[in-house]
Amino acid sequence: MNHFQIATVPGDGIGEDIIKSATSIIDLSSEIIGGFKCNWEIINAGAEYFAREGCDVEPGGEDKISNADSIFLGAIGLPTVRHKDGTEVCPHLRFREMFGLYAGVRPVKAYPNIVNRLSNELASKIDLVILREVYRRIVLYGSCA
């Protein structure tokens, strides 16, 4: 049995709901298929956490992420929460720099058994992957540690 330590950052808003649903599906898959088990280590980070605590990642959060087998990241950011200089609270960009990651991968696919809400018939053939690269220098804000 393979055990995986997954640094899990639910983030903000819908990110929390998506992470909760996705982890339950992965856990169910683990039970059905067998052979692996995920330990979801929740890391508090994001705009909501910043608004509450004054920093964007919990103390020791980067170390927990660094020591994990993988990172599972939910949506981060809220339009109403900003640093004093007006920039967005976005620790995920710092994570990309820390771990040498360069792209956010966004797969988009239309499935035949799912209701298509787009009016154009060609939309039923959508199968695409968007790579969002970070080109700008990331401003590193200190953590609470």
mmCIF file of N, CA and C in Angstrom:
data_model
loop_
_atom_site.group_PDB
_atom_site.id
_atom_site.type_symbol
_atom_site.label_atom_id
_atom_site.label_comp_id
_atom_site.label_asym_id
_atom_site.label_seq_id
_atom_site.Cartn_x
_atom_site.Cartn_y
_atom_site.Cartn_z
ATOM 1 N N MET A 1 0.850 -1.183 0.000
ATOM 2 C CA MET A 1 0.000 0.000 0.000
ATOM 3 C C MET A 1 0.894 1.244 0.000
ATOM 4 N N ASN A 2 0.681 2.122 -0.957
ATOM 5 C CA ASN A 2 1.397 3.392 -1.010
ATOM 6 C C ASN A 2 0.638 4.440 -0.210
ATOM 7 N N HIS A 3 1.349 5.124 0.683
ATOM 8 C CA HIS A 3 0.765 6.212 1.475
ATOM 9 C C HIS A 3 1.356 7.524 0.992
ATOM 10 N N PHE A 4 0.497 8.496 0.778
ATOM 11 C CA PHE A 4 0.942 9.793 0.277
ATOM 12 C C PHE A 4 0.532 10.895 1.245
ATOM 13 N N GLN A 5 1.489 11.742 1.592
ATOM 14 C CA GLN A 5 1.242 12.914 2.425
ATOM 15 C C GLN A 5 0.936 14.063 1.472
ATOM 16 N N ILE A 6 -0.288 14.573 1.496
ATOM 17 C CA ILE A 6 -0.714 15.614 0.571
ATOM 18 C C ILE A 6 -0.951 16.908 1.349
ATOM 19 N N ALA A 7 -0.123 17.919 1.080
ATOM 20 C CA ALA A 7 -0.333 19.249 1.656
ATOM 21 C C ALA A 7 -1.555 19.828 0.951
ATOM 22 N N THR A 8 -2.613 20.042 1.709
ATOM 23 C CA THR A 8 -3.903 20.427 1.140
ATOM 24 C C THR A 8 -4.241 21.853 1.552
ATOM 25 N N VAL A 9 -4.315 22.733 0.552
ATOM 26 C CA VAL A 9 -4.590 24.145 0.792
ATOM 27 C C VAL A 9 -5.961 24.455 0.195
ATOM 28 N N PRO A 10 -7.019 24.409 1.037
ATOM 29 C CA PRO A 10 -8.358 24.673 0.513
ATOM 30 C C PRO A 10 -8.519 26.079 -0.058
ATOM 31 N N GLY A 11 -7.833 27.045 0.543
ATOM 32 C CA GLY A 11 -7.904 28.411 0.029
ATOM 33 C C GLY A 11 -9.166 29.134 0.444
ATOM 34 N N ASP A 12 -9.778 29.804 -0.514
ATOM 35 C CA ASP A 12 -10.889 30.709 -0.235
ATOM 36 C C ASP A 12 -12.143 30.348 -1.022
ATOM 37 N N GLY A 13 -13.284 30.762 -0.482
ATOM 38 C CA GLY A 13 -14.548 30.630 -1.196
ATOM 39 C C GLY A 13 -14.808 29.225 -1.695
ATOM 40 N N ILE A 14 -15.026 29.097 -2.993
ATOM 41 C CA ILE A 14 -15.366 27.815 -3.610
ATOM 42 C C ILE A 14 -14.224 26.801 -3.505
ATOM 43 N N GLY A 15 -12.989 27.275 -3.290
ATOM 44 C CA GLY A 15 -11.855 26.365 -3.137
ATOM 45 C C GLY A 15 -12.087 25.348 -2.039
ATOM 46 N N GLU A 16 -12.669 25.793 -0.934
ATOM 47 C CA GLU A 16 -12.943 24.888 0.187
ATOM 48 C C GLU A 16 -13.934 23.797 -0.202
ATOM 49 N N ASP A 17 -14.973 24.171 -0.932
ATOM 50 C CA ASP A 17 -15.984 23.196 -1.365
ATOM 51 C C ASP A 17 -15.398 22.199 -2.361
ATOM 52 N N ILE A 18 -14.605 22.699 -3.288
ATOM 53 C CA ILE A 18 -14.009 21.830 -4.303
ATOM 54 C C ILE A 18 -13.048 20.843 -3.664
ATOM 55 N N ILE A 19 -12.205 21.324 -2.750
ATOM 56 C CA ILE A 19 -11.246 20.434 -2.076
ATOM 57 C C ILE A 19 -11.992 19.361 -1.283
ATOM 58 N N LYS A 20 -13.053 19.753 -0.582
ATOM 59 C CA LYS A 20 -13.823 18.781 0.207
ATOM 60 C C LYS A 20 -14.408 17.690 -0.689
ATOM 61 N N SER A 21 -15.004 18.084 -1.801
ATOM 62 C CA SER A 21 -15.594 17.105 -2.730
ATOM 63 C C SER A 21 -14.514 16.246 -3.374
ATOM 64 N N ALA A 22 -13.444 16.877 -3.835
ATOM 65 C CA ALA A 22 -12.388 16.136 -4.532
ATOM 66 C C ALA A 22 -11.703 15.129 -3.612
ATOM 67 N N THR A 23 -11.411 15.519 -2.376
ATOM 68 C CA THR A 23 -10.748 14.585 -1.457
ATOM 69 C C THR A 23 -11.661 13.412 -1.121
ATOM 70 N N SER A 24 -12.973 13.668 -1.006
ATOM 71 C CA SER A 24 -13.890 12.554 -0.715
ATOM 72 C C SER A 24 -13.949 11.579 -1.884
ATOM 73 N N ILE A 25 -13.885 12.090 -3.116
ATOM 74 C CA ILE A 25 -13.890 11.218 -4.298
ATOM 75 C C ILE A 25 -12.593 10.409 -4.360
ATOM 76 N N ILE A 26 -11.477 11.054 -4.073
ATOM 77 C CA ILE A 26 -10.193 10.342 -4.094
ATOM 78 C C ILE A 26 -10.153 9.286 -2.994
ATOM 79 N N ASP A 27 -10.661 9.628 -1.799
ATOM 80 C CA ASP A 27 -10.705 8.646 -0.714
ATOM 81 C C ASP A 27 -11.587 7.447 -1.081
ATOM 82 N N LEU A 28 -12.729 7.697 -1.693
ATOM 83 C CA LEU A 28 -13.606 6.610 -2.129
ATOM 84 C C LEU A 28 -12.909 5.748 -3.188
ATOM 85 N N SER A 29 -12.219 6.401 -4.108
ATOM 86 C CA SER A 29 -11.461 5.661 -5.126
ATOM 87 C C SER A 29 -10.405 4.782 -4.475
ATOM 88 N N SER A 30 -9.761 5.310 -3.442
ATOM 89 C CA SER A 30 -8.744 4.550 -2.715
ATOM 90 C C SER A 30 -9.355 3.293 -2.092
ATOM 91 N N GLU A 31 -10.555 3.432 -1.527
ATOM 92 C CA GLU A 31 -11.232 2.280 -0.922
ATOM 93 C C GLU A 31 -11.620 1.242 -1.965
ATOM 94 N N ILE A 32 -12.116 1.710 -3.100
ATOM 95 C CA ILE A 32 -12.590 0.797 -4.138
ATOM 96 C C ILE A 32 -11.428 0.117 -4.857
ATOM 97 N N ILE A 33 -10.449 0.900 -5.267
ATOM 98 C CA ILE A 33 -9.333 0.378 -6.063
ATOM 99 C C ILE A 33 -8.263 -0.250 -5.181
ATOM 100 N N GLY A 34 -7.981 0.398 -4.055
ATOM 101 C CA GLY A 34 -6.927 -0.075 -3.160
ATOM 102 C C GLY A 34 -5.545 0.283 -3.682
ATOM 103 N N GLY A 35 -4.536 -0.018 -2.869
ATOM 104 C CA GLY A 35 -3.161 0.204 -3.292
ATOM 105 C C GLY A 35 -2.585 1.550 -2.922
ATOM 106 N N PHE A 36 -3.441 2.493 -2.518
ATOM 107 C CA PHE A 36 -2.929 3.799 -2.094
ATOM 108 C C PHE A 36 -3.841 4.413 -1.053
ATOM 109 N N LYS A 37 -3.268 5.299 -0.284
ATOM 110 C CA LYS A 37 -4.012 6.033 0.746
ATOM 111 C C LYS A 37 -3.425 7.430 0.825
ATOM 112 N N CYS A 38 -4.278 8.435 0.868
ATOM 113 C CA CYS A 38 -3.834 9.823 0.972
ATOM 114 C C CYS A 38 -4.106 10.358 2.368
ATOM 115 N N ASN A 39 -3.104 10.992 2.943
ATOM 116 C CA ASN A 39 -3.270 11.706 4.198
ATOM 117 C C ASN A 39 -3.316 13.190 3.846
ATOM 118 N N TRP A 40 -4.480 13.795 4.011
ATOM 119 C CA TRP A 40 -4.707 15.186 3.626
ATOM 120 C C TRP A 40 -4.316 16.099 4.783
ATOM 121 N N GLU A 41 -3.164 16.728 4.697
ATOM 122 C CA GLU A 41 -2.746 17.656 5.748
ATOM 123 C C GLU A 41 -3.187 19.065 5.364
ATOM 124 N N ILE A 42 -4.186 19.571 6.075
ATOM 125 C CA ILE A 42 -4.760 20.873 5.754
ATOM 126 C C ILE A 42 -3.796 21.982 6.165
ATOM 127 N N ILE A 43 -3.528 22.891 5.218
ATOM 128 C CA ILE A 43 -2.689 24.065 5.451
ATOM 129 C C ILE A 43 -3.594 25.290 5.295
ATOM 130 N N ASN A 44 -3.673 26.092 6.340
ATOM 131 C CA ASN A 44 -4.470 27.317 6.276
ATOM 132 C C ASN A 44 -3.690 28.387 5.530
ATOM 133 N N ALA A 45 -4.272 28.866 4.442
ATOM 134 C CA ALA A 45 -3.622 29.886 3.624
ATOM 135 C C ALA A 45 -4.663 30.574 2.757
ATOM 136 N N GLY A 46 -4.374 31.782 2.355
ATOM 137 C CA GLY A 46 -5.255 32.497 1.443
ATOM 138 C C GLY A 46 -5.722 33.823 1.989
ATOM 139 N N ALA A 47 -6.650 34.427 1.274
ATOM 140 C CA ALA A 47 -7.145 35.755 1.611
ATOM 141 C C ALA A 47 -7.974 35.761 2.899
ATOM 142 N N GLU A 48 -8.850 34.755 3.067
ATOM 143 C CA GLU A 48 -9.650 34.692 4.303
ATOM 144 C C GLU A 48 -8.741 34.540 5.516
ATOM 145 N N TYR A 49 -7.733 33.689 5.395
ATOM 146 C CA TYR A 49 -6.788 33.490 6.495
ATOM 147 C C TYR A 49 -6.022 34.789 6.756
ATOM 148 N N PHE A 50 -5.611 35.467 5.696
ATOM 149 C CA PHE A 50 -4.902 36.750 5.823
ATOM 150 C C PHE A 50 -5.764 37.783 6.544
ATOM 151 N N ALA A 51 -7.036 37.863 6.174
ATOM 152 C CA ALA A 51 -7.943 38.830 6.807
ATOM 153 C C ALA A 51 -8.099 38.552 8.302
ATOM 154 N N ARG A 52 -8.076 37.293 8.686
ATOM 155 C CA ARG A 52 -8.224 36.886 10.087
ATOM 156 C C ARG A 52 -6.927 37.014 10.883
ATOM 157 N N GLU A 53 -5.809 36.569 10.267
ATOM 158 C CA GLU A 53 -4.560 36.403 11.015
ATOM 159 C C GLU A 53 -3.466 37.412 10.669
ATOM 160 N N GLY A 54 -3.606 38.127 9.552
ATOM 161 C CA GLY A 54 -2.592 39.110 9.180
ATOM 162 C C GLY A 54 -1.430 38.547 8.379
ATOM 163 N N CYS A 55 -1.479 37.279 8.031
ATOM 164 C CA CYS A 55 -0.466 36.676 7.162
ATOM 165 C C CYS A 55 -1.186 35.713 6.221
ATOM 166 N N ASP A 56 -0.535 35.371 5.094
ATOM 167 C CA ASP A 56 -1.251 34.602 4.081
ATOM 168 C C ASP A 56 -1.121 33.091 4.201
ATOM 169 N N VAL A 57 -0.204 32.609 5.055
ATOM 170 C CA VAL A 57 -0.030 31.171 5.277
ATOM 171 C C VAL A 57 0.198 30.940 6.760
ATOM 172 N N GLU A 58 -0.369 29.872 7.284
ATOM 173 C CA GLU A 58 -0.190 29.561 8.699
ATOM 174 C C GLU A 58 1.293 29.382 9.034
ATOM 175 N N PRO A 59 1.685 29.653 10.273
ATOM 176 C CA PRO A 59 3.076 29.448 10.666
ATOM 177 C C PRO A 59 3.508 28.003 10.393
ATOM 178 N N GLY A 60 4.650 27.846 9.733
ATOM 179 C CA GLY A 60 5.162 26.519 9.394
ATOM 180 C C GLY A 60 4.512 25.903 8.173
ATOM 181 N N GLY A 61 3.573 26.613 7.548
ATOM 182 C CA GLY A 61 2.842 26.072 6.398
ATOM 183 C C GLY A 61 3.738 25.730 5.226
ATOM 184 N N GLU A 62 4.690 26.627 4.917
ATOM 185 C CA GLU A 62 5.595 26.355 3.800
ATOM 186 C C GLU A 62 6.439 25.110 4.066
ATOM 187 N N ASP A 63 6.859 24.909 5.317
ATOM 188 C CA ASP A 63 7.638 23.720 5.662
ATOM 189 C C ASP A 63 6.804 22.453 5.493
ATOM 190 N N LYS A 64 5.537 22.506 5.925
ATOM 191 C CA LYS A 64 4.654 21.347 5.754
ATOM 192 C C LYS A 64 4.496 21.013 4.273
ATOM 193 N N ILE A 65 4.325 22.050 3.453
ATOM 194 C CA ILE A 65 4.182 21.848 2.016
ATOM 195 C C ILE A 65 5.468 21.267 1.443
ATOM 196 N N SER A 66 6.589 21.791 1.890
ATOM 197 C CA SER A 66 7.897 21.345 1.406
ATOM 198 C C SER A 66 8.147 19.867 1.711
ATOM 199 N N ASN A 67 7.647 19.398 2.841
ATOM 200 C CA ASN A 67 7.881 18.021 3.267
ATOM 201 C C ASN A 67 6.851 17.029 2.741
ATOM 202 N N ALA A 68 5.819 17.511 2.071
ATOM 203 C CA ALA A 68 4.754 16.636 1.570
ATOM 204 C C ALA A 68 5.158 15.981 0.254
ATOM 205 N N ASP A 69 4.441 14.921 -0.100
ATOM 206 C CA ASP A 69 4.655 14.264 -1.388
ATOM 207 C C ASP A 69 4.071 15.073 -2.534
ATOM 208 N N SER A 70 3.024 15.845 -2.221
ATOM 209 C CA SER A 70 2.333 16.599 -3.255
ATOM 210 C C SER A 70 1.569 17.757 -2.615
ATOM 211 N N ILE A 71 1.162 18.707 -3.457
ATOM 212 C CA ILE A 71 0.348 19.843 -3.016
ATOM 213 C C ILE A 71 -0.992 19.749 -3.736
ATOM 214 N N PHE A 72 -2.089 19.884 -2.976
ATOM 215 C CA PHE A 72 -3.422 19.946 -3.565
ATOM 216 C C PHE A 72 -3.971 21.320 -3.218
ATOM 217 N N LEU A 73 -4.127 22.156 -4.223
ATOM 218 C CA LEU A 73 -4.416 23.572 -4.019
ATOM 219 C C LEU A 73 -5.797 23.936 -4.538
ATOM 220 N N GLY A 74 -6.604 24.541 -3.659
ATOM 221 C CA GLY A 74 -7.910 25.056 -4.060
ATOM 222 C C GLY A 74 -7.778 26.489 -4.551
ATOM 223 N N ALA A 75 -8.887 27.101 -4.862
ATOM 224 C CA ALA A 75 -8.888 28.491 -5.326
ATOM 225 C C ALA A 75 -8.458 29.416 -4.195
ATOM 226 N N ILE A 76 -7.611 30.381 -4.528
ATOM 227 C CA ILE A 76 -7.130 31.338 -3.531
ATOM 228 C C ILE A 76 -7.380 32.750 -4.040
ATOM 229 N N GLY A 77 -7.834 33.604 -3.127
ATOM 230 C CA GLY A 77 -8.004 35.016 -3.442
ATOM 231 C C GLY A 77 -9.439 35.478 -3.288
ATOM 232 N N LEU A 78 -9.571 36.701 -2.819
ATOM 233 C CA LEU A 78 -10.869 37.357 -2.712
ATOM 234 C C LEU A 78 -10.698 38.800 -3.179
ATOM 235 N N PRO A 79 -11.597 39.294 -3.992
ATOM 236 C CA PRO A 79 -11.433 40.650 -4.537
ATOM 237 C C PRO A 79 -11.433 41.751 -3.478
ATOM 238 N N THR A 80 -12.010 41.473 -2.328
ATOM 239 C CA THR A 80 -12.107 42.506 -1.291
ATOM 240 C C THR A 80 -10.965 42.474 -0.276
ATOM 241 N N VAL A 81 -10.096 41.483 -0.363
ATOM 242 C CA VAL A 81 -8.991 41.369 0.598
ATOM 243 C C VAL A 81 -7.689 41.633 -0.137
ATOM 244 N N ARG A 82 -6.966 42.644 0.305
ATOM 245 C CA ARG A 82 -5.719 43.063 -0.335
ATOM 246 C C ARG A 82 -4.660 43.382 0.721
ATOM 247 N N HIS A 83 -3.389 43.345 0.277
ATOM 248 C CA HIS A 83 -2.299 43.839 1.118
ATOM 249 C C HIS A 83 -2.416 45.358 1.199
ATOM 250 N N LYS A 84 -1.689 45.974 2.117
ATOM 251 C CA LYS A 84 -1.762 47.433 2.289
ATOM 252 C C LYS A 84 -1.417 48.185 1.013
ATOM 253 N N ASP A 85 -0.545 47.615 0.186
ATOM 254 C CA ASP A 85 -0.158 48.295 -1.062
ATOM 255 C C ASP A 85 -1.159 48.057 -2.197
ATOM 256 N N GLY A 86 -2.262 47.330 -1.902
ATOM 257 C CA GLY A 86 -3.308 47.096 -2.894
ATOM 258 C C GLY A 86 -3.160 45.830 -3.700
ATOM 259 N N THR A 87 -2.057 45.113 -3.533
ATOM 260 C CA THR A 87 -1.863 43.876 -4.296
ATOM 261 C C THR A 87 -2.664 42.737 -3.694
ATOM 262 N N GLU A 88 -2.958 41.766 -4.537
ATOM 263 C CA GLU A 88 -3.769 40.619 -4.135
ATOM 264 C C GLU A 88 -2.999 39.701 -3.183
ATOM 265 N N VAL A 89 -3.731 39.071 -2.276
ATOM 266 C CA VAL A 89 -3.159 38.060 -1.386
ATOM 267 C C VAL A 89 -3.100 36.762 -2.185
ATOM 268 N N CYS A 90 -1.890 36.320 -2.521
ATOM 269 C CA CYS A 90 -1.761 35.151 -3.407
ATOM 270 C C CYS A 90 -0.544 34.306 -3.039
ATOM 271 N N PRO A 91 -0.624 33.579 -1.924
ATOM 272 C CA PRO A 91 0.513 32.737 -1.537
ATOM 273 C C PRO A 91 0.818 31.634 -2.537
ATOM 274 N N HIS A 92 -0.158 31.249 -3.350
ATOM 275 C CA HIS A 92 0.072 30.205 -4.351
ATOM 276 C C HIS A 92 1.139 30.616 -5.364
ATOM 277 N N LEU A 93 1.254 31.903 -5.641
ATOM 278 C CA LEU A 93 2.309 32.356 -6.542
ATOM 279 C C LEU A 93 3.680 32.200 -5.875
ATOM 280 N N ARG A 94 3.733 32.450 -4.587
ATOM 281 C CA ARG A 94 4.978 32.236 -3.842
ATOM 282 C C ARG A 94 5.339 30.752 -3.824
ATOM 283 N N PHE A 95 4.329 29.883 -3.676
ATOM 284 C CA PHE A 95 4.582 28.440 -3.702
ATOM 285 C C PHE A 95 5.197 28.044 -5.047
ATOM 286 N N ARG A 96 4.669 28.609 -6.135
ATOM 287 C CA ARG A 96 5.214 28.300 -7.458
ATOM 288 C C ARG A 96 6.699 28.646 -7.528
ATOM 289 N N GLU A 97 7.046 29.811 -6.998
ATOM 290 C CA GLU A 97 8.450 30.213 -7.030
ATOM 291 C C GLU A 97 9.293 29.328 -6.115
ATOM 292 N N MET A 98 8.793 29.046 -4.921
ATOM 293 C CA MET A 98 9.539 28.225 -3.961
ATOM 294 C C MET A 98 9.846 26.835 -4.504
ATOM 295 N N PHE A 99 8.916 26.249 -5.222
ATOM 296 C CA PHE A 99 9.047 24.868 -5.664
ATOM 297 C C PHE A 99 9.373 24.731 -7.149
ATOM 298 N N GLY A 100 9.709 25.841 -7.788
ATOM 299 C CA GLY A 100 10.111 25.790 -9.185
ATOM 300 C C GLY A 100 8.994 25.391 -10.132
ATOM 301 N N LEU A 101 7.771 25.736 -9.788
ATOM 302 C CA LEU A 101 6.625 25.446 -10.653
ATOM 303 C C LEU A 101 6.366 26.679 -11.509
ATOM 304 N N TYR A 102 5.972 26.486 -12.733
ATOM 305 C CA TYR A 102 5.812 27.651 -13.594
ATOM 306 C C TYR A 102 4.413 27.824 -14.154
ATOM 307 N N ALA A 103 3.558 26.835 -14.031
ATOM 308 C CA ALA A 103 2.277 26.946 -14.718
ATOM 309 C C ALA A 103 1.119 26.447 -13.876
ATOM 310 N N GLY A 104 -0.008 27.100 -14.046
ATOM 311 C CA GLY A 104 -1.266 26.608 -13.531
ATOM 312 C C GLY A 104 -1.942 25.876 -14.682
ATOM 313 N N VAL A 105 -2.251 24.612 -14.505
ATOM 314 C CA VAL A 105 -2.843 23.811 -15.579
ATOM 315 C C VAL A 105 -4.351 23.772 -15.386
ATOM 316 N N ARG A 106 -5.098 24.185 -16.426
ATOM 317 C CA ARG A 106 -6.549 24.242 -16.362
ATOM 318 C C ARG A 106 -7.156 23.407 -17.487
ATOM 319 N N PRO A 107 -7.477 22.134 -17.225
ATOM 320 C CA PRO A 107 -8.116 21.326 -18.276
ATOM 321 C C PRO A 107 -9.594 21.703 -18.426
ATOM 322 N N VAL A 108 -10.070 21.701 -19.660
ATOM 323 C CA VAL A 108 -11.474 21.996 -19.963
ATOM 324 C C VAL A 108 -11.951 20.933 -20.945
ATOM 325 N N LYS A 109 -13.008 20.219 -20.579
ATOM 326 C CA LYS A 109 -13.494 19.156 -21.459
ATOM 327 C C LYS A 109 -15.019 19.063 -21.358
ATOM 328 N N ALA A 110 -15.656 18.889 -22.502
ATOM 329 C CA ALA A 110 -17.101 18.643 -22.543
ATOM 330 C C ALA A 110 -17.313 17.130 -22.540
ATOM 331 N N TYR A 111 -18.136 16.647 -21.632
ATOM 332 C CA TYR A 111 -18.417 15.213 -21.542
ATOM 333 C C TYR A 111 -19.797 14.930 -22.119
ATOM 334 N N PRO A 112 -19.947 13.824 -22.837
ATOM 335 C CA PRO A 112 -21.218 13.539 -23.521
ATOM 336 C C PRO A 112 -22.410 13.340 -22.581
ATOM 337 N N ASN A 113 -22.198 12.888 -21.361
ATOM 338 C CA ASN A 113 -23.317 12.614 -20.458
ATOM 339 C C ASN A 113 -23.644 13.774 -19.526
ATOM 340 N N ILE A 114 -22.999 14.906 -19.747
ATOM 341 C CA ILE A 114 -23.228 16.091 -18.920
ATOM 342 C C ILE A 114 -23.960 17.134 -19.765
ATOM 343 N N VAL A 115 -24.948 17.782 -19.177
ATOM 344 C CA VAL A 115 -25.706 18.811 -19.899
ATOM 345 C C VAL A 115 -24.760 19.926 -20.331
ATOM 346 N N ASN A 116 -24.805 20.267 -21.613
ATOM 347 C CA ASN A 116 -23.983 21.337 -22.169
ATOM 348 C C ASN A 116 -24.769 22.638 -22.107
ATOM 349 N N ARG A 117 -24.268 23.617 -21.404
ATOM 350 C CA ARG A 117 -24.985 24.880 -21.232
ATOM 351 C C ARG A 117 -24.617 25.918 -22.299
ATOM 352 N N LEU A 118 -23.720 25.561 -23.204
ATOM 353 C CA LEU A 118 -23.335 26.479 -24.270
ATOM 354 C C LEU A 118 -24.222 26.246 -25.488
ATOM 355 N N SER A 119 -24.585 27.327 -26.185
ATOM 356 C CA SER A 119 -25.549 27.223 -27.285
ATOM 357 C C SER A 119 -24.947 26.669 -28.579
ATOM 358 N N ASN A 120 -23.682 26.862 -28.816
ATOM 359 C CA ASN A 120 -23.060 26.404 -30.056
ATOM 360 C C ASN A 120 -22.835 24.890 -29.998
ATOM 361 N N GLU A 121 -23.270 24.182 -31.043
ATOM 362 C CA GLU A 121 -23.127 22.724 -31.093
ATOM 363 C C GLU A 121 -21.674 22.271 -31.016
ATOM 364 N N LEU A 122 -20.756 23.083 -31.501
ATOM 365 C CA LEU A 122 -19.335 22.731 -31.473
ATOM 366 C C LEU A 122 -18.792 22.641 -30.044
ATOM 367 N N ALA A 123 -19.494 23.257 -29.094
ATOM 368 C CA ALA A 123 -19.043 23.235 -27.701
ATOM 369 C C ALA A 123 -18.991 21.810 -27.144
ATOM 370 N N SER A 124 -19.765 20.909 -27.716
ATOM 371 C CA SER A 124 -19.768 19.519 -27.238
ATOM 372 C C SER A 124 -18.454 18.807 -27.542
ATOM 373 N N LYS A 125 -17.599 19.421 -28.370
ATOM 374 C CA LYS A 125 -16.312 18.816 -28.748
ATOM 375 C C LYS A 125 -15.140 19.444 -28.003
ATOM 376 N N ILE A 126 -15.404 20.303 -27.033
ATOM 377 C CA ILE A 126 -14.312 20.975 -26.320
ATOM 378 C C ILE A 126 -13.470 19.962 -25.556
ATOM 379 N N ASP A 127 -12.175 20.008 -25.789
ATOM 380 C CA ASP A 127 -11.191 19.199 -25.067
ATOM 381 C C ASP A 127 -9.889 19.984 -25.140
ATOM 382 N N LEU A 128 -9.593 20.723 -24.098
ATOM 383 C CA LEU A 128 -8.518 21.690 -24.158
ATOM 384 C C LEU A 128 -7.829 21.803 -22.804
ATOM 385 N N VAL A 129 -6.567 22.160 -22.828
ATOM 386 C CA VAL A 129 -5.813 22.402 -21.600
ATOM 387 C C VAL A 129 -5.205 23.792 -21.700
ATOM 388 N N ILE A 130 -5.460 24.611 -20.695
ATOM 389 C CA ILE A 130 -4.898 25.961 -20.641
ATOM 390 C C ILE A 130 -3.752 25.947 -19.642
ATOM 391 N N LEU A 131 -2.605 26.455 -20.065
ATOM 392 C CA LEU A 131 -1.452 26.601 -19.177
ATOM 393 C C LEU A 131 -1.301 28.077 -18.858
ATOM 394 N N ARG A 132 -1.449 28.414 -17.576
ATOM 395 C CA ARG A 132 -1.282 29.806 -17.141
ATOM 396 C C ARG A 132 0.108 29.935 -16.545
ATOM 397 N N GLU A 133 0.986 30.635 -17.237
ATOM 398 C CA GLU A 133 2.349 30.802 -16.753
ATOM 399 C C GLU A 133 2.480 32.096 -15.973
ATOM 400 N N VAL A 134 3.425 32.099 -15.060
ATOM 401 C CA VAL A 134 3.708 33.300 -14.271
ATOM 402 C C VAL A 134 4.948 33.949 -14.870
ATOM 403 N N TYR A 135 4.792 35.110 -15.466
ATOM 404 C CA TYR A 135 5.912 35.807 -16.095
ATOM 405 C C TYR A 135 6.519 36.871 -15.195
ATOM 406 N N ARG A 136 5.741 37.445 -14.320
ATOM 407 C CA ARG A 136 6.233 38.562 -13.523
ATOM 408 C C ARG A 136 6.989 38.093 -12.294
ATOM 409 N N ARG A 137 7.815 38.943 -11.787
ATOM 410 C CA ARG A 137 8.551 38.645 -10.556
ATOM 411 C C ARG A 137 7.551 38.670 -9.409
ATOM 412 N N ILE A 138 7.593 37.684 -8.574
ATOM 413 C CA ILE A 138 6.640 37.567 -7.490
ATOM 414 C C ILE A 138 7.165 38.303 -6.275
ATOM 415 N N VAL A 139 6.324 39.155 -5.698
ATOM 416 C CA VAL A 139 6.690 39.857 -4.466
ATOM 417 C C VAL A 139 6.499 38.896 -3.317
ATOM 418 N N LEU A 140 7.546 38.664 -2.556
ATOM 419 C CA LEU A 140 7.468 37.725 -1.444
ATOM 420 C C LEU A 140 7.142 38.479 -0.160
ATOM 421 N N TYR A 141 6.017 38.155 0.420
ATOM 422 C CA TYR A 141 5.619 38.723 1.696
ATOM 423 C C TYR A 141 6.018 37.754 2.784
ATOM 424 N N GLY A 142 6.411 38.264 3.916
ATOM 425 C CA GLY A 142 6.793 37.388 5.023
ATOM 426 C C GLY A 142 5.602 36.632 5.571
ATOM 427 N N SER A 143 5.853 35.475 6.097
ATOM 428 C CA SER A 143 4.794 34.702 6.722
ATOM 429 C C SER A 143 4.721 35.054 8.197
ATOM 430 N N CYS A 144 3.827 34.382 8.927
ATOM 431 C CA CYS A 144 3.656 34.659 10.359
ATOM 432 C C CYS A 144 4.769 34.062 11.222
ATOM 433 N N ALA A 145 5.554 33.176 10.634
ATOM 434 C CA ALA A 145 6.580 32.464 11.414
ATOM 435 C C ALA A 145 7.579 33.398 12.058
#
